[in-house]
Amino acid sequence: MTTVDPTREPEEESAVETARGQLERAAAHLDVDQGTIERLRQSTAVYRVAVPLERDDGTTEVYTAYRAHHDDVRGPYKGGLRYHPGVTQEECVGLAMWMTWKCALMDIPFGGGKGGVVVDPKELSRGEKERLTRRLAQELRPVIGPMKDIPAPDMGTDPQTMAWFMDAYSMQEGETCPGVVTGKPPVIGGSYGREEAPGLSVGIITEQALAYYDTDLEGTTVAVQGFGSVGANAARYLDDAGATVVAVSDVDGAIFDPDGLDTNDVEDHDETPGMVSGYDAPQSLSNEELLTLDVDVLIPAAIGNVLTATNAHEVQADLIVEGANGPTTSTADRIFEERGIPVIPDILANAGGVTVSYFEWLQDINRRAWSLERVYDELETEMLSAWEDMRTEYDSRDVTWRDAAYIVALRRVAEAHGARGLWP
Ligand code: GLU
């Protein structure tokens, strides 16, 4: 049973609807009591705050922000904070749910949270972004904290945003609290390797998936939608490992070279916006055309809901590895299942981000930094172990890769609920 109505336009499907449908599919394979499933269909709480900002011209603007707490049975709520004009309450709840499964699948002791401000960060000056972030930290202060809920970078936010957030929180608490957010600059308790981690994990998991299907990485063609922090690091990792990255894109369009792009030469969108589509490549394409290229591996690493009922039949890739959160609608997922195109889910592929966030949190608590080498080593170990857990389920049942990942995650979360019980 799924909650998805296939007659509806997939674009209308919200993240929370997609997430609930995925939960129900996994639940069908496990013996989890209905009360626990009902709790997991909901989020524990969603906070909505108004964030006033004094603009540079002296006027005041009030922005809406949300923080969703999905489930914390395994540890503090954990998840990104995005600045994006399309942020909604429903989206935050869906994304928070995905964080619950992501942390459980990685077996790290965090629950799921997510938040965002309804704002276009490109329209704010640096000073405005700083004031907005500081005021947001103050508004959310009652519901976050190093042992309660730990935000991190996401779309439209970065290490500097986390530094301002941590500073504002710490000033109010009267003590330096590095563990209140992750993804900070290393100089104030951030972890080495955190920024590139989601992209690296996409690369590591793509290698595993190709090996599973007996495909040699050497010469494998790859298209990556989105050349920001996730996409650029994934593309460069795979390029350096021998794959042929034929197409990458930013919000303005894609570049294509059938002989392979030099991904280390293309500046990423976060470094210099517009440099990707402006790069001197043999051919330019639209983002939509990139998704339907005849490649071995397609990595959607930009935004959610890009693989839909409208284009899923046109996709020619043999393997899809999700770099973004929620790039595939439920309808598209069913189409790929019917067409036999494996989709390696976001909750595993991009989980390097939250995994190194966990390493960062440990370093903050212990006040002891790890070397980059240690971060990379431990990240690889964690990714391979989670891959094995998912693969074991995949091999033992007639399910998709996403179902297999959800089964592992749901089992862990449900067992934790069973052990802790319902109080009172
Ligand atoms: N925003 C990232 C994600 O979606 C990272 C979350 C975190 O590090 O807490 O996984």
Short mmCIF file of C-alpha atoms and ligand atoms in Angstrom, two decimals:
data_model
loop_
_atom_site.label_atom_id
_atom_site.label_comp_id
_atom_site.label_asym_id
_atom_site.label_seq_id
_atom_site.Cartn_x
_atom_site.Cartn_y
_atom_site.Cartn_z
CA MET A 1 0.00 0.00 0.00
CA THR A 2 1.27 3.45 -0.79
CA THR A 3 -0.24 6.86 -0.12
CA VAL A 4 0.64 8.08 -3.60
CA ASP A 5 -2.17 8.73 -6.02
CA PRO A 6 -0.70 7.95 -9.46
CA THR A 7 -3.30 10.10 -11.23
CA ARG A 8 -1.88 13.26 -9.71
CA GLU A 9 0.84 15.31 -11.30
CA PRO A 10 4.08 14.22 -9.64
CA GLU A 11 5.18 17.82 -9.21
CA GLU A 12 2.36 18.19 -6.70
CA GLU A 13 3.77 15.45 -4.49
CA SER A 14 5.29 16.99 -1.38
CA ALA A 15 8.40 15.61 0.31
CA VAL A 16 6.32 14.41 3.24
CA GLU A 17 3.96 12.46 0.96
CA THR A 18 6.92 10.84 -0.79
CA ALA A 19 8.51 10.04 2.57
CA ARG A 20 5.29 8.52 3.98
CA GLY A 21 4.85 6.35 0.92
CA GLN A 22 8.41 5.07 1.29
CA LEU A 23 7.85 4.34 4.99
CA GLU A 24 4.74 2.29 4.23
CA ARG A 25 6.51 0.26 1.56
CA ALA A 26 9.27 -0.66 4.01
CA ALA A 27 6.81 -1.34 6.83
CA ALA A 28 5.09 -3.96 4.65
CA HIS A 29 8.24 -6.08 4.90
CA LEU A 30 8.67 -5.84 8.67
CA ASP A 31 6.65 -6.79 11.68
CA VAL A 32 6.41 -3.33 13.24
CA ASP A 33 3.41 -2.47 15.38
CA GLN A 34 0.97 -0.03 13.80
CA GLY A 35 1.32 2.45 16.68
CA THR A 36 5.01 2.88 15.97
CA ILE A 37 4.35 3.32 12.26
CA GLU A 38 1.72 5.94 13.07
CA ARG A 39 4.21 7.81 15.26
CA LEU A 40 6.78 7.69 12.45
CA ARG A 41 4.29 8.97 9.87
CA GLN A 42 4.06 12.14 11.94
CA SER A 43 6.81 14.39 13.21
CA THR A 44 7.27 14.97 16.93
CA ALA A 45 7.04 18.72 16.46
CA VAL A 46 7.33 21.46 13.85
CA TYR A 47 8.32 24.94 14.96
CA ARG A 48 7.45 28.00 12.95
CA VAL A 49 9.14 31.26 13.81
CA ALA A 50 9.08 34.77 12.39
CA VAL A 51 12.55 36.17 11.81
CA PRO A 52 12.70 39.96 11.48
CA LEU A 53 15.63 41.39 9.56
CA GLU A 54 16.80 44.96 9.21
CA ARG A 55 17.72 45.28 5.54
CA ASP A 56 20.70 47.37 4.45
CA ASP A 57 18.33 50.17 3.37
CA GLY A 58 16.93 50.46 6.89
CA THR A 59 13.58 48.76 6.19
CA THR A 60 12.46 45.70 8.14
CA GLU A 61 11.46 42.46 6.49
CA VAL A 62 9.99 39.46 8.33
CA TYR A 63 10.88 35.98 7.10
CA THR A 64 9.22 32.69 8.03
CA ALA A 65 11.39 29.84 9.26
CA TYR A 66 10.62 26.25 10.25
CA ARG A 67 12.40 23.56 12.19
CA ALA A 68 10.90 20.08 12.02
CA HIS A 69 11.70 17.40 14.60
CA HIS A 70 10.74 14.03 13.17
CA ASP A 71 12.04 11.40 15.60
CA ASP A 72 14.73 11.35 18.29
CA VAL A 73 14.45 7.83 19.66
CA ARG A 74 18.09 7.07 18.71
CA GLY A 75 19.60 10.44 19.64
CA PRO A 76 19.32 14.21 19.16
CA TYR A 77 17.52 15.54 16.09
CA LYS A 78 20.00 16.16 13.30
CA GLY A 79 19.74 17.77 9.92
CA GLY A 80 20.35 20.70 7.66
CA LEU A 81 19.06 24.23 7.62
CA ARG A 82 18.24 25.56 4.17
CA TYR A 83 17.75 29.09 2.89
CA HIS A 84 15.54 28.79 -0.16
CA PRO A 85 12.42 30.57 -1.45
CA GLY A 86 10.63 27.22 -1.86
CA VAL A 87 10.95 26.10 1.79
CA THR A 88 7.62 24.91 3.23
CA GLN A 89 6.56 23.23 6.44
CA GLU A 90 5.66 20.05 4.53
CA GLU A 91 9.06 19.96 2.88
CA CYS A 92 10.85 20.34 6.23
CA VAL A 93 8.84 17.46 7.73
CA GLY A 94 9.60 15.20 4.76
CA LEU A 95 13.29 16.09 4.81
CA ALA A 96 13.42 15.56 8.60
CA MET A 97 11.95 12.07 8.10
CA TRP A 98 14.65 11.30 5.56
CA MET A 99 17.26 12.37 8.13
CA THR A 100 15.81 9.86 10.63
CA TRP A 101 16.30 7.05 8.11
CA LYS A 102 19.68 8.34 6.94
CA CYS A 103 21.10 8.40 10.49
CA ALA A 104 19.59 5.00 11.31
CA LEU A 105 20.93 3.42 8.12
CA MET A 106 24.39 4.82 8.90
CA ASP A 107 23.88 3.59 12.48
CA ILE A 108 24.85 6.92 13.97
CA PRO A 109 23.13 7.99 17.19
CA PHE A 110 21.02 10.83 15.86
CA GLY A 111 17.38 11.31 14.95
CA GLY A 112 15.90 13.35 12.13
CA GLY A 113 15.43 17.11 11.92
CA LYS A 114 15.37 19.73 9.20
CA GLY A 115 14.65 23.40 8.92
CA GLY A 116 14.74 26.32 6.64
CA VAL A 117 14.01 29.96 6.03
CA VAL A 118 11.73 31.02 3.19
CA VAL A 119 14.20 33.39 1.59
CA ASP A 120 16.27 33.71 -1.55
CA PRO A 121 19.80 34.04 -0.12
CA LYS A 122 21.00 35.51 -3.43
CA GLU A 123 18.93 38.59 -2.64
CA LEU A 124 20.68 39.20 0.68
CA SER A 125 23.98 41.00 1.25
CA ARG A 126 26.56 39.27 3.43
CA GLY A 127 25.63 41.54 6.34
CA GLU A 128 21.93 40.75 5.90
CA LYS A 129 22.65 37.03 5.80
CA GLU A 130 24.64 37.32 9.02
CA ARG A 131 21.91 39.29 10.83
CA LEU A 132 19.22 36.87 9.59
CA THR A 133 21.24 33.87 10.78
CA ARG A 134 21.95 35.35 14.20
CA ARG A 135 18.31 36.23 14.76
CA LEU A 136 17.25 32.78 13.56
CA ALA A 137 19.61 31.17 16.07
CA GLN A 138 18.00 33.24 18.80
CA GLU A 139 14.44 32.34 17.71
CA LEU A 140 15.25 28.62 17.55
CA ARG A 141 17.35 28.58 20.73
CA PRO A 142 14.69 26.96 22.92
CA VAL A 143 14.43 23.90 20.67
CA ILE A 144 18.03 23.31 19.56
CA GLY A 145 21.24 22.45 21.38
CA PRO A 146 24.20 20.05 21.23
CA MET A 147 22.17 17.30 22.94
CA LYS A 148 18.78 18.29 21.49
CA ASP A 149 18.88 19.28 17.84
CA ILE A 150 21.99 20.02 15.80
CA PRO A 151 21.56 21.92 12.51
CA ALA A 152 24.04 21.75 9.62
CA PRO A 153 24.53 23.32 6.19
CA ASP A 154 22.06 22.54 3.42
CA MET A 155 20.88 24.37 0.28
CA GLY A 156 21.78 28.06 0.52
CA THR A 157 23.78 27.77 3.75
CA ASP A 158 27.48 27.09 4.27
CA PRO A 159 30.24 26.90 6.93
CA GLN A 160 30.12 30.68 7.46
CA THR A 161 26.37 30.48 8.14
CA MET A 162 27.08 27.79 10.75
CA ALA A 163 29.82 29.95 12.32
CA TRP A 164 27.40 32.88 12.80
CA PHE A 165 24.73 30.53 14.12
CA MET A 166 27.14 28.93 16.59
CA ASP A 167 28.43 32.33 17.71
CA ALA A 168 24.94 33.75 18.32
CA TYR A 169 23.87 30.65 20.24
CA SER A 170 27.08 30.63 22.29
CA MET A 171 26.82 34.33 23.16
CA GLN A 172 23.33 33.78 24.52
CA GLU A 173 24.31 30.66 26.45
CA GLY A 174 27.34 32.42 27.94
CA GLU A 175 29.72 29.68 26.84
CA THR A 176 31.23 28.47 23.58
CA CYS A 177 29.05 25.65 22.27
CA PRO A 178 30.70 24.25 19.13
CA GLY A 179 28.47 21.15 19.19
CA VAL A 180 25.27 23.10 18.52
CA VAL A 181 25.83 22.97 14.76
CA THR A 182 28.05 20.97 12.44
CA GLY A 183 29.61 21.97 9.15
CA LYS A 184 31.49 24.85 10.80
CA PRO A 185 34.88 26.10 9.58
CA PRO A 186 37.59 23.88 11.14
CA VAL A 187 39.10 26.85 13.00
CA ILE A 188 36.10 26.91 15.36
CA GLY A 189 35.54 23.18 15.77
CA GLY A 190 34.45 22.17 12.29
CA SER A 191 35.70 18.87 10.93
CA TYR A 192 38.19 18.55 8.14
CA GLY A 193 36.51 16.86 5.21
CA ARG A 194 32.94 17.87 6.15
CA GLU A 195 32.34 20.02 3.09
CA GLU A 196 33.35 17.39 0.56
CA ALA A 197 31.85 14.46 2.51
CA PRO A 198 28.39 14.20 0.84
CA GLY A 199 30.01 14.22 -2.60
CA LEU A 200 32.67 11.71 -1.55
CA SER A 201 30.04 9.34 -0.24
CA VAL A 202 28.15 9.60 -3.53
CA GLY A 203 31.42 8.61 -5.24
CA ILE A 204 32.17 5.74 -2.84
CA ILE A 205 28.65 4.34 -3.15
CA THR A 206 28.65 4.68 -6.95
CA GLU A 207 31.84 2.58 -7.03
CA GLN A 208 30.17 -0.08 -4.86
CA ALA A 209 27.04 -0.13 -7.00
CA LEU A 210 29.06 -0.47 -10.21
CA ALA A 211 31.10 -3.30 -8.68
CA TYR A 212 27.84 -5.00 -7.65
CA TYR A 213 26.76 -4.96 -11.29
CA ASP A 214 30.24 -6.12 -12.42
CA THR A 215 30.90 -2.84 -14.17
CA ASP A 216 34.40 -1.42 -14.33
CA LEU A 217 34.62 2.21 -13.26
CA GLU A 218 37.29 2.82 -15.90
CA GLY A 219 35.51 4.33 -18.89
CA THR A 220 32.07 4.34 -17.26
CA THR A 221 30.19 7.43 -18.43
CA VAL A 222 28.62 9.67 -15.81
CA ALA A 223 26.28 12.69 -15.93
CA VAL A 224 25.93 14.85 -12.84
CA GLN A 225 23.10 17.32 -12.42
CA GLY A 226 24.22 20.11 -10.07
CA PHE A 227 27.85 21.08 -9.67
CA GLY A 228 27.65 22.51 -6.15
CA SER A 229 29.15 20.95 -3.04
CA VAL A 230 27.61 17.48 -3.57
CA GLY A 231 27.77 17.21 -7.37
CA ALA A 232 31.23 18.72 -7.86
CA ASN A 233 32.86 16.51 -5.24
CA ALA A 234 31.12 13.40 -6.54
CA ALA A 235 32.09 14.20 -10.14
CA ARG A 236 35.73 14.89 -9.24
CA TYR A 237 35.96 11.75 -7.10
CA LEU A 238 34.66 9.57 -9.93
CA ASP A 239 36.70 11.40 -12.57
CA ASP A 240 39.89 10.90 -10.50
CA ALA A 241 38.98 7.21 -10.02
CA GLY A 242 38.82 6.64 -13.80
CA ALA A 243 35.21 7.34 -14.79
CA THR A 244 34.40 9.56 -17.77
CA VAL A 245 32.25 12.44 -16.57
CA VAL A 246 30.56 13.59 -19.77
CA ALA A 247 28.13 16.17 -18.41
CA VAL A 248 27.69 18.46 -15.41
CA SER A 249 25.32 21.37 -14.83
CA ASP A 250 24.38 24.32 -12.70
CA VAL A 251 21.06 26.09 -12.42
CA ASP A 252 21.61 27.86 -15.77
CA GLY A 253 22.34 24.76 -17.85
CA ALA A 254 24.64 21.83 -18.58
CA ILE A 255 27.93 21.30 -20.40
CA PHE A 256 28.66 18.13 -22.34
CA ASP A 257 31.81 16.53 -23.71
CA PRO A 258 31.46 12.94 -25.00
CA ASP A 259 35.20 12.42 -24.38
CA GLY A 260 34.91 13.48 -20.75
CA LEU A 261 35.20 16.83 -19.00
CA ASP A 262 38.15 17.79 -16.83
CA THR A 263 36.05 18.18 -13.69
CA ASN A 264 38.94 19.63 -11.72
CA ASP A 265 39.16 22.47 -14.22
CA VAL A 266 35.46 23.41 -14.00
CA GLU A 267 34.89 25.76 -11.07
CA ASP A 268 32.02 24.64 -8.90
CA HIS A 269 28.84 26.63 -8.63
CA ASP A 270 29.47 27.47 -4.97
CA GLU A 271 32.92 28.90 -5.74
CA THR A 272 31.78 31.06 -8.64
CA PRO A 273 28.09 30.93 -9.65
CA GLY A 274 27.60 30.76 -13.42
CA MET A 275 31.04 29.30 -14.20
CA VAL A 276 29.69 25.83 -14.98
CA SER A 277 27.27 26.72 -17.75
CA GLY A 278 29.75 29.37 -18.91
CA TYR A 279 32.60 26.84 -19.26
CA ASP A 280 34.09 26.35 -22.71
CA ALA A 281 32.85 22.83 -23.51
CA PRO A 282 32.07 21.20 -26.89
CA GLN A 283 28.31 21.31 -26.30
CA SER A 284 25.80 22.90 -23.99
CA LEU A 285 22.56 21.25 -22.97
CA SER A 286 19.59 22.07 -20.79
CA ASN A 287 19.30 20.51 -17.35
CA GLU A 288 16.39 18.46 -18.66
CA GLU A 289 18.51 17.10 -21.54
CA LEU A 290 21.26 16.10 -19.10
CA LEU A 291 18.81 13.87 -17.22
CA THR A 292 18.01 11.86 -20.33
CA LEU A 293 21.55 11.46 -21.71
CA ASP A 294 22.63 7.98 -22.76
CA VAL A 295 25.13 7.43 -19.94
CA ASP A 296 26.00 4.56 -17.63
CA VAL A 297 25.40 6.51 -14.42
CA LEU A 298 23.11 9.46 -13.75
CA ILE A 299 23.67 11.43 -10.54
CA PRO A 300 20.95 14.00 -9.78
CA ALA A 301 22.73 16.18 -7.21
CA ALA A 302 20.90 19.50 -7.41
CA ILE A 303 17.37 19.71 -6.04
CA GLY A 304 14.39 17.49 -5.23
CA ASN A 305 11.69 16.12 -7.60
CA VAL A 306 13.68 16.33 -10.85
CA LEU A 307 12.99 12.73 -11.94
CA THR A 308 9.24 12.63 -12.42
CA ALA A 309 6.50 10.81 -14.33
CA THR A 310 7.17 13.25 -17.15
CA ASN A 311 10.79 12.27 -17.81
CA ALA A 312 11.34 8.88 -16.11
CA HIS A 313 10.47 6.99 -19.31
CA GLU A 314 13.07 9.01 -21.22
CA VAL A 315 15.96 8.37 -18.82
CA GLN A 316 18.60 6.25 -20.58
CA ALA A 317 21.08 5.73 -17.73
CA ASP A 318 21.68 2.17 -16.50
CA LEU A 319 22.10 3.26 -12.90
CA ILE A 320 20.88 6.25 -10.89
CA VAL A 321 22.68 7.36 -7.74
CA GLU A 322 20.85 10.08 -5.80
CA GLY A 323 23.11 12.93 -4.69
CA ALA A 324 20.34 15.41 -3.84
CA ASN A 325 17.72 14.71 -1.20
CA GLY A 326 14.54 13.37 -2.80
CA PRO A 327 15.33 13.86 -6.51
CA THR A 328 12.97 11.02 -7.56
CA THR A 329 9.19 11.25 -7.14
CA SER A 330 7.33 8.09 -6.10
CA THR A 331 5.81 7.76 -9.56
CA ALA A 332 9.23 8.00 -11.20
CA ASP A 333 10.52 5.45 -8.69
CA ARG A 334 7.84 2.96 -9.82
CA ILE A 335 8.70 3.63 -13.47
CA PHE A 336 12.39 2.92 -12.82
CA GLU A 337 11.42 -0.22 -10.92
CA GLU A 338 9.35 -1.43 -13.88
CA ARG A 339 12.12 -0.53 -16.32
CA GLY A 340 14.72 -2.33 -14.18
CA ILE A 341 16.86 0.77 -13.63
CA PRO A 342 18.42 0.56 -10.16
CA VAL A 343 18.14 3.71 -8.02
CA ILE A 344 20.62 3.93 -5.16
CA PRO A 345 18.82 6.08 -2.59
CA ASP A 346 19.87 9.47 -1.22
CA ILE A 347 19.65 8.26 2.38
CA LEU A 348 22.73 6.15 1.70
CA ALA A 349 24.48 7.89 -1.19
CA ASN A 350 24.76 11.39 0.28
CA ALA A 351 24.97 10.24 3.91
CA GLY A 352 28.66 11.12 4.06
CA GLY A 353 27.54 14.63 5.05
CA VAL A 354 25.75 13.67 8.23
CA THR A 355 28.35 10.99 8.97
CA VAL A 356 31.16 13.54 9.04
CA SER A 357 28.78 15.82 10.97
CA TYR A 358 28.68 13.07 13.57
CA PHE A 359 32.50 12.93 13.56
CA GLU A 360 32.50 16.71 13.99
CA TRP A 361 30.11 16.51 16.94
CA LEU A 362 32.34 13.88 18.58
CA GLN A 363 35.39 16.10 18.04
CA ASP A 364 33.52 19.06 19.56
CA ILE A 365 32.45 17.10 22.62
CA ASN A 366 35.97 15.74 23.12
CA ARG A 367 37.62 19.06 22.18
CA ARG A 368 40.01 17.10 19.99
CA ALA A 369 40.36 17.45 16.22
CA TRP A 370 40.83 14.50 13.87
CA SER A 371 43.20 14.59 10.92
CA LEU A 372 41.73 14.68 7.42
CA GLU A 373 43.18 11.22 6.85
CA ARG A 374 41.31 9.83 9.85
CA VAL A 375 38.06 11.46 8.71
CA TYR A 376 38.40 9.93 5.23
CA ASP A 377 39.31 6.51 6.62
CA GLU A 378 36.42 6.40 9.05
CA LEU A 379 34.01 7.80 6.47
CA GLU A 380 34.91 5.05 4.04
CA THR A 381 34.52 2.39 6.74
CA GLU A 382 31.06 3.72 7.69
CA MET A 383 29.91 3.98 4.07
CA LEU A 384 31.01 0.45 3.23
CA SER A 385 29.40 -0.96 6.33
CA ALA A 386 26.05 0.75 5.56
CA TRP A 387 26.31 -0.41 1.93
CA GLU A 388 26.74 -3.99 3.17
CA ASP A 389 23.71 -3.68 5.47
CA MET A 390 21.58 -2.44 2.57
CA ARG A 391 22.98 -4.99 0.12
CA THR A 392 22.21 -7.86 2.49
CA GLU A 393 18.54 -6.84 2.56
CA TYR A 394 18.51 -6.28 -1.18
CA ASP A 395 19.91 -9.73 -1.88
CA SER A 396 17.56 -11.50 0.49
CA ARG A 397 14.26 -9.93 -0.67
CA ASP A 398 12.53 -8.96 -3.87
CA VAL A 399 12.76 -5.22 -3.25
CA THR A 400 14.28 -2.06 -4.68
CA TRP A 401 17.50 -0.60 -3.30
CA ARG A 402 15.46 2.14 -1.66
CA ASP A 403 13.18 -0.38 0.03
CA ALA A 404 16.23 -2.31 1.23
CA ALA A 405 17.75 0.84 2.76
CA TYR A 406 14.45 1.75 4.42
CA ILE A 407 14.03 -1.75 5.82
CA VAL A 408 17.43 -1.51 7.56
CA ALA A 409 16.65 1.98 8.88
CA LEU A 410 13.07 1.32 9.93
CA ARG A 411 14.04 -1.87 11.73
CA ARG A 412 16.62 0.02 13.82
CA VAL A 413 14.26 2.89 14.63
CA ALA A 414 11.35 0.56 15.43
CA GLU A 415 13.52 -1.61 17.68
CA ALA A 416 14.65 1.49 19.55
CA HIS A 417 11.01 2.51 20.03
CA GLY A 418 10.20 -0.98 21.23
CA ALA A 419 13.05 -0.95 23.73
CA ARG A 420 12.26 2.50 25.09
CA GLY A 421 8.47 2.01 25.06
CA LEU A 422 5.79 4.68 25.10
CA TRP A 423 5.66 6.99 28.08
CA PRO A 424 3.49 7.48 30.08
N1 GLU B 1 22.00 18.63 4.99
C1 GLU B 1 22.72 17.41 4.95
C2 GLU B 1 21.83 16.24 4.61
O1 GLU B 1 20.79 16.42 4.04
C3 GLU B 1 23.55 17.15 6.19
C4 GLU B 1 22.84 17.07 7.47
C5 GLU B 1 23.79 17.08 8.65
O2 GLU B 1 25.01 17.03 8.47
O3 GLU B 1 23.27 17.17 9.75
O4 GLU B 1 22.15 15.12 4.83
#
